[in-house]
mmCIF file of C-alpha atoms in Angstrom:
data_model
loop_
_atom_site.group_PDB
_atom_site.id
_atom_site.type_symbol
_atom_site.label_atom_id
_atom_site.label_comp_id
_atom_site.label_asym_id
_atom_site.label_seq_id
_atom_site.Cartn_x
_atom_site.Cartn_y
_atom_site.Cartn_z
ATOM 1 C CA SER X 389 97.123 -77.897 -78.301
ATOM 2 C CA SER X 390 93.494 -77.193 -77.501
ATOM 3 C CA HIS X 391 90.534 -78.674 -79.360
ATOM 4 C CA ALA X 392 89.602 -75.172 -80.595
ATOM 5 C CA GLU X 393 93.116 -74.665 -81.998
ATOM 6 C CA ASP X 394 92.913 -78.064 -83.721
ATOM 7 C CA LEU X 395 89.617 -77.101 -85.340
ATOM 8 C CA THR X 396 91.070 -73.783 -86.521
ATOM 9 C CA ARG X 397 93.980 -75.674 -88.094
ATOM 10 C CA LEU X 398 91.499 -78.087 -89.675
ATOM 11 C CA ARG X 399 89.519 -75.182 -91.157
ATOM 12 C CA ILE X 400 92.679 -73.671 -92.647
ATOM 13 C CA ALA X 401 93.730 -77.066 -94.055
ATOM 14 C CA ILE X 402 90.296 -77.417 -95.690
ATOM 15 C CA GLU X 403 90.479 -73.908 -97.186
ATOM 16 C CA MET X 404 93.994 -74.559 -98.542
ATOM 17 C CA ASP X 405 92.915 -77.951 -99.998
ATOM 18 C CA ASP X 406 95.592 -79.626 -97.862
ATOM 19 C CA LEU X 407 94.295 -83.190 -98.089
ATOM 20 C CA SER X 408 97.091 -84.851 -96.113
ATOM 21 C CA SER X 409 96.464 -82.586 -93.107
ATOM 22 C CA VAL X 410 92.692 -83.136 -93.295
ATOM 23 C CA LYS X 411 93.239 -86.908 -93.424
ATOM 24 C CA GLY X 412 95.559 -86.567 -90.411
ATOM 25 C CA PHE X 413 92.896 -84.761 -88.371
ATOM 26 C CA ILE X 414 90.376 -87.482 -89.211
ATOM 27 C CA ALA X 415 92.849 -90.335 -88.535
ATOM 28 C CA SER X 416 93.756 -88.809 -85.151
ATOM 29 C CA GLY X 417 90.108 -88.613 -84.102
ATOM 30 C CA ALA X 418 90.222 -84.797 -83.814
ATOM 31 C CA ALA X 419 87.475 -84.706 -86.473
ATOM 32 C CA ASN X 420 85.387 -87.039 -88.597
ATOM 33 C CA ILE X 421 83.976 -86.787 -92.123
ATOM 34 C CA ASN X 422 80.761 -85.254 -90.802
ATOM 35 C CA SER X 423 82.332 -82.854 -88.294
ATOM 36 C CA ARG X 424 80.893 -79.360 -88.029
ATOM 37 C CA ILE X 425 83.299 -76.537 -87.239
ATOM 38 C CA GLN X 426 83.110 -72.789 -86.843
ATOM 39 C CA ALA X 427 84.299 -70.701 -89.777
ATOM 40 C CA PRO X 428 83.802 -67.134 -91.047
ATOM 41 C CA GLY X 429 80.083 -66.783 -91.716
ATOM 42 C CA TYR X 430 79.308 -69.785 -89.490
ATOM 43 C CA MET X 431 80.347 -68.732 -86.000
ATOM 44 C CA GLU X 432 77.291 -70.253 -84.314
ATOM 45 C CA PRO X 433 78.298 -72.960 -81.822
ATOM 46 C CA VAL X 434 76.953 -75.672 -84.143
ATOM 47 C CA GLY X 435 79.357 -74.641 -86.951
ATOM 48 C CA ALA X 436 79.209 -75.794 -90.568
ATOM 49 C CA PRO X 437 79.823 -79.238 -92.084
ATOM 50 C CA ILE X 438 83.418 -79.607 -93.252
ATOM 51 C CA LEU X 439 82.175 -80.746 -96.685
ATOM 52 C CA ALA X 440 80.286 -77.444 -97.024
ATOM 53 C CA LEU X 441 83.452 -75.529 -96.094
ATOM 54 C CA ALA X 442 85.453 -77.462 -98.702
ATOM 55 C CA ALA X 443 82.782 -76.745 -101.321
ATOM 56 C CA ARG X 444 82.722 -73.038 -100.443
ATOM 57 C CA ALA X 445 86.527 -72.821 -100.688
ATOM 58 C CA GLY X 446 86.766 -74.732 -103.977
ATOM 59 C CA SER X 447 88.942 -77.342 -102.260
ATOM 60 C CA VAL X 448 88.561 -80.149 -104.798
ATOM 61 C CA LYS X 449 90.847 -82.761 -103.202
ATOM 62 C CA VAL X 450 89.322 -82.390 -99.732
ATOM 63 C CA ALA X 451 85.754 -82.332 -101.086
ATOM 64 C CA GLN X 452 86.353 -85.430 -103.233
ATOM 65 C CA TYR X 453 87.898 -87.262 -100.262
ATOM 66 C CA LEU X 454 84.883 -86.422 -98.070
ATOM 67 C CA ILE X 455 82.465 -87.445 -100.843
ATOM 68 C CA ASP X 456 84.339 -90.729 -101.424
ATOM 69 C CA SER X 457 84.364 -91.340 -97.641
ATOM 70 C CA LYS X 458 80.553 -91.097 -97.618
ATOM 71 C CA ALA X 459 80.191 -87.795 -95.766
ATOM 72 C CA ASP X 460 76.602 -86.532 -95.519
ATOM 73 C CA LEU X 461 76.206 -84.795 -98.898
ATOM 74 C CA ASN X 462 73.092 -82.899 -97.818
ATOM 75 C CA ALA X 463 74.182 -81.674 -94.375
ATOM 76 C CA ARG X 464 73.225 -78.020 -93.956
ATOM 77 C CA THR X 465 75.036 -75.015 -92.569
ATOM 78 C CA PRO X 466 73.346 -72.984 -89.801
ATOM 79 C CA VAL X 467 71.858 -70.787 -92.558
ATOM 80 C CA ASP X 468 70.434 -73.805 -94.431
ATOM 81 C CA GLU X 469 73.012 -74.095 -97.240
ATOM 82 C CA THR X 470 74.208 -77.415 -98.655
ATOM 83 C CA ALA X 471 77.670 -78.131 -100.079
ATOM 84 C CA LEU X 472 76.101 -78.179 -103.550
ATOM 85 C CA MET X 473 74.551 -74.752 -103.067
ATOM 86 C CA LEU X 474 77.922 -73.339 -101.974
ATOM 87 C CA ALA X 475 79.842 -75.009 -104.818
ATOM 88 C CA SER X 476 77.270 -73.615 -107.266
ATOM 89 C CA PHE X 477 77.274 -70.106 -105.814
ATOM 90 C CA PHE X 478 80.964 -69.370 -105.316
ATOM 91 C CA ASN X 479 83.559 -69.116 -108.034
ATOM 92 C CA ASP X 480 87.308 -69.423 -107.751
ATOM 93 C CA ASP X 481 87.946 -65.676 -108.111
ATOM 94 C CA GLN X 482 85.647 -64.842 -105.190
ATOM 95 C CA TYR X 483 87.354 -67.255 -102.847
ATOM 96 C CA SER X 484 90.970 -67.322 -104.040
ATOM 97 C CA GLU X 485 92.267 -64.966 -101.352
ATOM 98 C CA ILE X 486 92.033 -67.791 -98.822
ATOM 99 C CA GLY X 487 91.273 -70.856 -100.918
ATOM 100 C CA ALA X 488 93.212 -72.926 -103.399
ATOM 101 C CA PHE X 489 94.235 -71.316 -106.667
ATOM 102 C CA GLY X 490 93.124 -72.891 -109.909
ATOM 103 C CA ASP X 491 91.648 -72.594 -113.361
ATOM 104 C CA ASN X 492 88.171 -71.280 -112.415
ATOM 105 C CA LYS X 493 86.776 -74.796 -112.608
ATOM 106 C CA LEU X 494 87.309 -75.864 -108.994
ATOM 107 C CA HIS X 495 83.824 -75.083 -107.708
ATOM 108 C CA GLU X 496 82.256 -76.558 -110.844
ATOM 109 C CA GLN X 497 84.228 -79.814 -110.346
ATOM 110 C CA ILE X 498 82.947 -80.043 -106.774
ATOM 111 C CA ALA X 499 79.342 -79.357 -107.829
ATOM 112 C CA PHE X 500 79.468 -82.137 -110.426
ATOM 113 C CA ALA X 501 81.159 -84.543 -107.970
ATOM 114 C CA LEU X 502 78.396 -83.870 -105.424
ATOM 115 C CA ILE X 503 75.673 -84.425 -108.026
ATOM 116 C CA ASP X 504 77.363 -87.600 -109.300
ATOM 117 C CA ALA X 505 77.542 -88.895 -105.704
ATOM 118 C CA GLY X 506 73.814 -88.303 -105.205
ATOM 119 C CA ALA X 507 73.562 -84.910 -103.508
ATOM 120 C CA ASP X 508 69.984 -83.701 -103.305
ATOM 121 C CA ILE X 509 69.215 -81.328 -106.158
ATOM 122 C CA GLU X 510 65.458 -81.435 -105.619
ATOM 123 C CA ASN X 511 65.627 -78.029 -104.018
ATOM 124 C CA ILE X 512 64.505 -74.714 -105.430
ATOM 125 C CA LEU X 513 67.599 -72.789 -104.354
ATOM 126 C CA ASN X 514 69.957 -75.490 -105.642
ATOM 127 C CA GLU X 515 68.231 -75.440 -109.020
ATOM 128 C CA ALA X 516 68.315 -71.624 -109.088
ATOM 129 C CA ALA X 517 72.002 -71.575 -108.083
ATOM 130 C CA LEU X 518 72.882 -74.170 -110.717
ATOM 131 C CA LYS X 519 71.107 -72.131 -113.415
ATOM 132 C CA ALA X 520 72.946 -68.956 -112.388
ATOM 133 C CA ALA X 521 76.282 -70.800 -112.251
ATOM 134 C CA LYS X 522 75.761 -72.342 -115.699
ATOM 135 C CA GLU X 523 75.213 -68.821 -117.027
ATOM 136 C CA ASN X 524 78.394 -67.611 -115.289
ATOM 137 C CA ARG X 525 76.448 -65.432 -112.849
ATOM 138 C CA THR X 526 77.179 -65.296 -109.133
ATOM 139 C CA VAL X 527 73.894 -63.712 -108.041
ATOM 140 C CA ILE X 528 70.620 -65.632 -107.992
ATOM 141 C CA GLY X 529 67.823 -63.557 -109.489
ATOM 142 C CA ALA X 530 64.040 -63.787 -109.532
ATOM 143 C CA ARG X 531 64.037 -65.602 -112.879
ATOM 144 C CA ASP X 532 66.430 -68.211 -111.439
ATOM 145 C CA LEU X 533 64.088 -68.777 -108.493
ATOM 146 C CA ASP X 534 61.132 -69.093 -110.877
ATOM 147 C CA TYR X 535 63.127 -71.668 -112.854
ATOM 148 C CA GLY X 536 64.022 -73.553 -109.651
ATOM 149 C CA LEU X 537 60.418 -73.580 -108.514
ATOM 150 C CA GLU X 538 59.259 -74.945 -111.885
ATOM 151 C CA LYS X 539 61.944 -77.648 -111.831
ATOM 152 C CA VAL X 540 61.023 -78.814 -108.332
ATOM 153 C CA VAL X 541 57.233 -78.513 -108.533
ATOM 154 C CA MET X 542 56.699 -79.772 -112.097
#
């Protein structure tokens, strides 16, 4: 199989929270914990970090494995998002058509795991996204950005 086909299979494994397949890709050398791959929304040649894709999909087992394996917690997508921002922004209902199914706590579990592992939260958008997520909102508003700015600057 081609490298591109392998990376497509890796992306699907991440989105389905198929940890054994993800571990297999890493063990085989087809990918590593800090690999960047193309995915919907990130079709630029540079791709997105696989931890960010796991966070976006609510793939708790894959995200926890990557965190425990010391993946770069603050690696950014081509549009400057971190795994924490994606875990804070998405909820399970938004992503369940291609991601793992769960109890609406998957993304929250990933966000807390990232924070516990030391992901950078000294970022205005992260703070704003966390505030919106805590209030069960999926859209970041002006008051969230004001809150984020105060948290980071003060």
